[in-house]
Short mmCIF file of C-alpha atoms in Angstrom, two decimals:
data_model
loop_
_atom_site.label_atom_id
_atom_site.label_comp_id
_atom_site.label_asym_id
_atom_site.label_seq_id
_atom_site.Cartn_x
_atom_site.Cartn_y
_atom_site.Cartn_z
CA MET A 1 -3.89 3.73 -26.02
CA VAL A 2 -6.66 1.19 -25.40
CA ALA A 3 -4.54 -1.65 -26.77
CA TYR A 4 -1.66 -0.59 -24.53
CA VAL A 5 -3.89 -0.57 -21.44
CA ILE A 6 -5.25 -4.02 -22.30
CA ARG A 7 -1.71 -5.37 -22.70
CA ARG A 8 -0.65 -3.83 -19.39
CA LEU A 9 -3.71 -5.26 -17.63
CA PHE A 10 -2.98 -8.71 -19.06
CA SER A 11 0.67 -8.58 -18.00
CA GLY A 12 -0.42 -7.31 -14.57
CA LEU A 13 -2.80 -10.25 -14.21
CA ILE A 14 -0.01 -12.70 -15.08
CA MET A 15 2.25 -11.02 -12.54
CA LEU A 16 -0.46 -11.24 -9.87
CA LEU A 17 -0.89 -14.96 -10.51
CA VAL A 18 2.86 -15.49 -10.20
CA VAL A 19 2.93 -13.54 -6.91
CA THR A 20 0.13 -15.63 -5.39
CA LEU A 21 1.77 -18.87 -6.51
CA ALA A 22 5.09 -17.76 -5.03
CA THR A 23 3.30 -16.95 -1.75
CA PHE A 24 1.87 -20.47 -1.56
CA VAL A 25 5.24 -22.05 -2.38
CA LEU A 26 7.14 -19.95 0.16
CA PHE A 27 4.60 -20.62 2.89
CA PHE A 28 4.74 -24.39 2.48
CA SER A 29 8.53 -24.40 2.16
CA ALA A 30 8.83 -22.83 5.62
CA GLY A 31 8.84 -26.30 7.21
CA LYS A 32 5.76 -25.80 9.40
CA ASP A 33 2.56 -27.79 9.06
CA PRO A 34 -0.16 -25.23 8.27
CA ALA A 35 -2.87 -27.56 9.54
CA ALA A 36 -1.19 -27.68 12.96
CA GLN A 37 -1.46 -23.89 13.15
CA THR A 38 -5.25 -23.82 12.75
CA CYS A 39 -6.43 -24.66 16.26
CA GLY A 40 -3.87 -23.45 18.79
CA LYS A 41 -1.48 -25.40 20.98
CA ASN A 42 -3.97 -28.03 22.15
CA CYS A 43 -4.74 -29.50 18.75
CA SER A 44 -5.41 -33.24 18.77
CA PRO A 45 -4.10 -35.28 15.83
CA ALA A 46 -7.68 -36.01 14.76
CA LEU A 47 -8.61 -32.32 14.74
CA ILE A 48 -5.46 -31.43 12.83
CA GLU A 49 -6.27 -34.01 10.19
CA GLN A 50 -9.86 -32.81 9.97
CA ASN A 51 -8.72 -29.22 9.46
CA ARG A 52 -6.20 -30.37 6.88
CA LYS A 53 -8.99 -31.83 4.76
CA ALA A 54 -11.42 -29.01 5.49
CA LEU A 55 -9.00 -26.36 4.25
CA GLY A 56 -7.55 -28.42 1.42
CA TYR A 57 -4.05 -28.60 2.91
CA ASP A 58 -3.91 -32.31 2.03
CA LYS A 59 -3.76 -31.43 -1.67
CA PRO A 60 -0.61 -30.50 -3.64
CA VAL A 61 0.40 -26.83 -3.50
CA ILE A 62 -0.41 -26.25 -7.17
CA VAL A 63 -3.93 -27.62 -6.64
CA GLN A 64 -4.45 -25.37 -3.62
CA TRP A 65 -3.31 -22.40 -5.65
CA GLY A 66 -5.70 -23.34 -8.45
CA ASN A 67 -8.59 -23.58 -5.97
CA PHE A 68 -7.68 -20.17 -4.59
CA VAL A 69 -7.68 -18.57 -8.05
CA LYS A 70 -10.99 -20.25 -8.84
CA GLY A 71 -12.45 -18.92 -5.60
CA VAL A 72 -11.46 -15.37 -6.48
CA VAL A 73 -13.31 -15.66 -9.79
CA ALA A 74 -16.28 -17.90 -8.99
CA GLY A 75 -16.50 -18.31 -5.21
CA ARG A 76 -15.61 -21.27 -3.07
CA ASP A 77 -17.20 -23.88 -0.76
CA PHE A 78 -15.79 -24.82 2.65
CA PRO A 79 -14.84 -27.37 3.88
CA GLU A 80 -12.86 -28.23 0.77
CA ASP A 81 -13.57 -31.94 1.26
CA GLU A 82 -17.01 -32.73 -0.13
CA SER A 83 -17.49 -35.70 2.22
CA LEU A 84 -17.03 -33.39 5.21
CA ARG A 85 -19.67 -31.00 3.86
CA LYS A 86 -22.11 -33.87 3.54
CA SER A 87 -21.35 -35.45 6.93
CA ALA A 88 -21.40 -32.11 8.77
CA PRO A 89 -23.70 -29.74 6.82
CA GLU A 90 -23.71 -27.30 9.74
CA LEU A 91 -20.04 -26.60 8.96
CA ALA A 92 -20.68 -25.99 5.25
CA TYR A 93 -19.96 -22.43 4.17
CA HIS A 94 -20.05 -20.78 0.76
CA CYS A 95 -17.70 -17.88 0.17
CA ASP A 96 -18.91 -15.58 -2.59
CA ALA A 97 -16.54 -14.23 -5.22
CA PRO A 98 -14.10 -12.64 -4.86
CA CYS A 99 -13.26 -15.21 -2.19
CA LEU A 100 -9.79 -14.81 -0.69
CA GLY A 101 -10.15 -17.83 1.56
CA TYR A 102 -11.31 -18.71 5.06
CA SER A 103 -9.25 -18.21 8.20
CA PRO A 104 -9.89 -20.92 10.82
CA LEU A 105 -7.79 -19.02 13.36
CA GLN A 106 -10.07 -16.00 13.11
CA SER A 107 -13.16 -18.04 12.22
CA ALA A 108 -13.85 -15.48 9.53
CA ASN A 109 -13.92 -14.96 5.79
CA VAL A 110 -10.61 -13.40 4.71
CA THR A 111 -12.45 -11.09 2.30
CA ASP A 112 -14.54 -9.75 5.19
CA GLU A 113 -11.42 -9.27 7.34
CA ILE A 114 -9.76 -7.25 4.61
CA LYS A 115 -12.93 -5.25 3.96
CA GLN A 116 -12.94 -4.18 7.61
CA SER A 117 -9.26 -3.25 7.71
CA PHE A 118 -8.73 -1.87 4.22
CA PRO A 119 -10.72 1.40 4.58
CA VAL A 120 -8.59 2.43 7.57
CA SER A 121 -5.28 1.83 5.78
CA PHE A 122 -6.55 3.28 2.52
CA SER A 123 -7.78 6.43 4.26
CA ILE A 124 -4.45 6.93 6.08
CA ALA A 125 -2.53 6.30 2.84
CA LEU A 126 -4.74 8.69 0.85
CA VAL A 127 -4.27 11.61 3.25
CA ALA A 128 -0.58 10.77 3.75
CA PHE A 129 -0.10 10.67 -0.03
CA ALA A 130 -1.66 14.12 -0.44
CA LEU A 131 0.48 15.56 2.36
CA THR A 132 3.57 13.88 0.90
CA LEU A 133 3.11 15.51 -2.49
CA ILE A 134 2.26 18.92 -1.04
CA LEU A 135 5.19 18.95 1.37
CA GLY A 136 7.73 17.00 -0.67
CA VAL A 137 7.21 18.57 -4.09
CA GLY A 138 6.52 22.06 -2.70
CA PHE A 139 9.59 22.20 -0.47
CA GLY A 140 11.67 20.53 -3.18
CA ILE A 141 10.82 23.32 -5.61
CA LEU A 142 11.61 25.97 -2.99
CA ALA A 143 14.95 24.31 -2.27
CA ALA A 144 15.83 24.25 -5.97
CA LEU A 145 14.88 27.89 -6.51
CA SER A 146 17.05 28.94 -3.55
CA ARG A 147 19.97 26.68 -4.47
CA GLY A 148 22.91 27.13 -2.13
CA GLY A 149 21.01 29.54 0.11
CA ILE A 150 19.94 29.27 3.73
CA LEU A 151 16.44 28.07 2.80
CA ASP A 152 17.86 25.35 0.56
CA LYS A 153 20.18 24.07 3.28
CA ALA A 154 17.45 24.25 5.93
CA LEU A 155 14.92 22.32 3.83
CA VAL A 156 17.37 19.63 2.73
CA GLY A 157 18.77 19.26 6.27
CA THR A 158 15.29 18.94 7.77
CA ALA A 159 14.37 16.38 5.11
CA LEU A 160 17.44 14.32 5.99
CA ILE A 161 16.49 14.37 9.69
CA PHE A 162 12.95 13.11 9.03
CA TYR A 163 14.28 10.55 6.54
CA ALA A 164 16.63 9.19 9.21
CA LEU A 165 13.96 8.96 11.91
CA PRO A 166 11.88 5.77 11.99
CA THR A 167 8.13 6.25 11.61
CA PHE A 168 7.40 4.92 15.11
CA ALA A 169 9.64 7.65 16.57
CA ILE A 170 7.92 10.40 14.56
CA GLY A 171 4.50 9.01 15.46
CA SER A 172 5.32 8.67 19.15
CA LEU A 173 6.65 12.23 19.35
CA LEU A 174 3.61 13.67 17.59
CA TYR A 175 1.23 11.60 19.71
CA GLN A 176 2.90 12.45 23.03
CA PHE A 177 3.61 16.14 22.56
CA VAL A 178 1.19 17.48 19.96
CA ALA A 179 -1.87 15.51 21.06
CA ILE A 180 -1.35 14.79 24.77
CA ASP A 181 1.06 17.30 26.34
CA TRP A 182 0.33 20.39 24.26
CA GLY A 183 -3.23 19.50 23.32
CA TRP A 184 -3.02 21.15 19.91
CA VAL A 185 -5.20 18.40 18.44
CA GLU A 186 -7.51 15.80 19.91
CA VAL A 187 -6.19 12.30 20.57
CA PRO A 188 -6.47 10.60 17.15
CA LYS A 189 -9.37 8.21 16.66
CA TYR A 190 -10.51 6.82 13.35
CA SER A 191 -13.96 7.91 12.28
CA THR A 192 -15.73 7.09 9.03
CA ILE A 193 -17.20 9.81 6.85
CA ALA A 194 -20.66 8.43 7.59
CA ASP A 195 -20.12 8.79 11.35
CA GLY A 196 -18.14 12.03 11.65
CA GLY A 197 -18.40 13.68 8.25
CA ILE A 198 -15.41 14.73 6.17
CA GLY A 199 -14.12 16.97 8.96
CA GLY A 200 -14.16 14.20 11.56
CA TRP A 201 -12.67 11.76 9.07
CA LEU A 202 -9.77 14.08 8.28
CA ALA A 203 -9.24 15.00 11.94
CA GLY A 204 -8.88 11.34 12.89
CA LEU A 205 -6.44 10.69 10.05
CA PHE A 206 -4.25 13.78 10.30
CA MET A 207 -1.75 12.56 12.92
CA PRO A 208 -1.01 9.07 11.49
CA ALA A 209 -1.03 10.48 7.95
CA LEU A 210 1.39 13.25 8.93
CA THR A 211 3.64 10.64 10.53
CA LEU A 212 3.93 8.77 7.24
CA ALA A 213 4.08 11.96 5.18
CA LEU A 214 7.00 13.48 7.10
CA PHE A 215 9.05 10.35 6.49
CA THR A 216 8.00 9.84 2.85
CA ALA A 217 8.10 13.52 1.86
CA ALA A 218 11.76 13.72 2.81
CA GLY A 219 12.66 11.63 -0.24
CA TYR A 220 10.47 13.77 -2.49
CA VAL A 221 12.18 16.97 -1.31
CA ARG A 222 15.58 15.70 -2.37
CA MET A 223 14.36 14.10 -5.60
CA THR A 224 12.25 17.09 -6.68
CA ARG A 225 15.12 19.46 -5.96
CA ALA A 226 17.54 17.33 -7.98
CA TYR A 227 15.28 16.95 -11.03
CA VAL A 228 14.21 20.60 -11.04
CA LEU A 229 17.83 21.73 -10.93
CA GLU A 230 18.76 19.25 -13.67
CA THR A 231 15.90 20.42 -15.89
CA MET A 232 16.64 24.09 -15.28
CA SER A 233 20.11 23.58 -16.74
CA GLU A 234 18.76 22.29 -20.08
CA ASP A 235 19.47 24.35 -23.20
CA TYR A 236 15.81 24.82 -24.18
CA LEU A 237 15.05 26.39 -20.79
CA ARG A 238 17.96 28.81 -21.10
CA THR A 239 16.62 29.69 -24.54
CA ALA A 240 13.15 30.28 -23.12
CA LYS A 241 14.56 32.60 -20.49
CA ALA A 242 16.60 34.44 -23.09
CA LYS A 243 13.45 35.06 -25.12
CA GLY A 244 11.89 36.78 -22.13
CA LEU A 245 9.58 34.04 -20.84
CA SER A 246 8.64 34.80 -17.23
CA LYS A 247 10.18 32.80 -14.40
CA GLY A 248 6.80 31.43 -13.35
CA LYS A 249 5.88 30.18 -16.82
CA THR A 250 9.32 28.70 -17.26
CA LEU A 251 8.97 26.80 -13.99
CA TRP A 252 5.43 25.46 -14.36
CA LYS A 253 5.11 25.07 -18.12
CA HIS A 254 8.53 23.62 -18.91
CA THR A 255 10.59 22.72 -15.84
CA MET A 256 7.93 20.88 -13.84
CA ARG A 257 6.52 19.09 -16.88
CA ALA A 258 9.93 17.56 -17.56
CA ALA A 259 10.69 16.89 -13.89
CA ILE A 260 7.28 15.41 -13.01
CA THR A 261 7.78 12.09 -14.86
CA PRO A 262 10.25 10.50 -12.40
CA ILE A 263 8.23 11.95 -9.51
CA MET A 264 5.12 10.23 -10.87
CA THR A 265 6.97 6.92 -11.02
CA MET A 266 7.89 7.17 -7.36
CA ALA A 267 4.45 8.45 -6.34
CA GLY A 268 2.53 5.68 -8.09
CA ILE A 269 4.45 2.97 -6.26
CA ASP A 270 4.52 4.81 -2.94
CA PHE A 271 0.75 5.16 -2.77
CA ALA A 272 0.27 1.39 -2.96
CA VAL A 273 3.09 0.84 -0.49
CA LEU A 274 1.56 3.34 1.94
CA VAL A 275 -1.68 1.33 2.08
CA GLY A 276 -0.01 -1.74 3.54
CA GLY A 277 3.28 -0.32 4.70
CA ALA A 278 2.06 1.38 7.86
CA PRO A 279 1.73 -1.41 10.44
CA ILE A 280 3.97 0.38 12.94
CA THR A 281 2.16 3.69 12.49
CA GLU A 282 -1.20 1.97 12.91
CA SER A 283 0.12 0.29 16.07
CA VAL A 284 1.33 3.62 17.53
CA PHE A 285 -2.10 5.18 17.08
CA ASN A 286 -3.97 1.90 17.76
CA TYR A 287 -5.72 1.81 14.39
CA ASP A 288 -7.00 -1.54 13.17
CA GLY A 289 -5.80 -1.29 9.59
CA LEU A 290 -4.45 -3.63 6.97
CA GLY A 291 -0.88 -3.31 8.24
CA LYS A 292 -1.85 -4.43 11.71
CA LEU A 293 -3.80 -7.36 10.23
CA ALA A 294 -0.73 -8.33 8.17
CA VAL A 295 1.51 -8.36 11.25
CA THR A 296 -0.99 -10.49 13.19
CA SER A 297 -1.46 -13.00 10.37
CA THR A 298 2.29 -13.30 9.83
CA ARG A 299 2.97 -14.08 13.48
CA THR A 300 0.28 -16.77 13.63
CA PRO A 301 1.00 -17.87 10.78
CA ASP A 302 -2.31 -17.64 8.92
CA LEU A 303 -1.95 -18.72 5.29
CA PRO A 304 -5.37 -17.63 3.99
CA THR A 305 -5.08 -14.13 5.48
CA ASN A 306 -1.45 -13.79 4.36
CA VAL A 307 -2.30 -14.71 0.78
CA GLY A 308 -5.36 -12.43 0.75
CA ILE A 309 -3.31 -9.44 1.91
CA VAL A 310 -0.55 -10.21 -0.61
CA VAL A 311 -3.11 -10.34 -3.44
CA VAL A 312 -4.72 -7.03 -2.46
CA LEU A 313 -1.43 -5.17 -2.02
CA SER A 314 0.06 -6.67 -5.18
CA ALA A 315 -3.02 -5.66 -7.14
CA LEU A 316 -2.67 -2.10 -5.82
CA VAL A 317 0.97 -1.90 -6.86
CA ILE A 318 0.19 -3.28 -10.33
CA VAL A 319 -2.75 -0.92 -10.86
CA ALA A 320 -0.69 2.03 -9.65
CA ASN A 321 2.04 1.21 -12.14
CA ILE A 322 -0.46 0.89 -14.99
CA VAL A 323 -2.03 4.26 -14.13
CA VAL A 324 1.39 5.92 -13.95
CA ASP A 325 2.44 4.45 -17.30
CA CYS A 326 -0.74 5.73 -18.93
CA LEU A 327 -0.30 9.21 -17.44
CA TYR A 328 3.22 9.52 -18.84
CA ALA A 329 1.93 10.38 -22.31
CA VAL A 330 -0.41 13.01 -20.85
CA VAL A 331 2.22 14.72 -18.71
CA ASP A 332 5.14 14.45 -21.13
CA PRO A 333 4.32 14.31 -24.88
CA ARG A 334 7.86 13.02 -25.54
CA VAL A 335 6.84 9.69 -24.00
CA LYS A 336 5.25 7.34 -26.48
CA LEU A 337 3.18 4.31 -25.58
CA ALA A 338 4.51 1.32 -27.48
#
């Protein structure tokens, strides 16, 4: 097990390096001069050239990528050009590891930017993930147990409706009617646990998390229903029923254990995607999360912030996949780690 985890971590690290390199290559192949994007529309040629050296854009792409990787591990000094640091020591800045770069457009350390935005997105994703599993898996089981009945058709039909609606439409409807017109909940506002306690934290996250959960859970309803029905038709389950095993034990001990493996695969990836895949939802509720930061940095364009966000989200996806792979053997003994 330990050897398998080490191999998966090593392969994940290689994949992360490839993703960051691809990000650098794609950015510089876009045809725009990144140095010209660092100081607005009134950049003078001298200032553009100075920023090019300060940020290392005058070096080959592979060298810039190597400096970025080194900064993540051991920190980094800005400006990149040593002569500039000596001639203008007031501009010298050391970015401690893990350093994801420096954004001249925001005049801020990319790591600090992500630290400010990440808790908001992570909190929304965490609550949305919990609601997704509760609603999606729970209603999927109910639909399977009432196959062909009114409840089955109602649950699947409702899931299809929410799956077809874009998240901004769901969020806007919830915000306008539930929070403003009907006043069932307070207007959502993000609050940290330190400021508002767990209750205030959950209250501020419920609406945006529910927006994501209603959309994401729709897929889980259909998938859970399909896998539960498929598993219930297996010979060993019919044998268990014939031997007098109760319906509840048959469902939870045998059916769900076999059906949970593909659900885990989807859930592990979805959690990482939820963290950075909610820019529209964050915009609807005016939350300054990682998704909103990604949209802003992409429009600019802001290479350091773009790369930093890609690294964080890629790392989340890789870690989620490793965790899911390791849990397979726990959930389903038929799965062997090779």
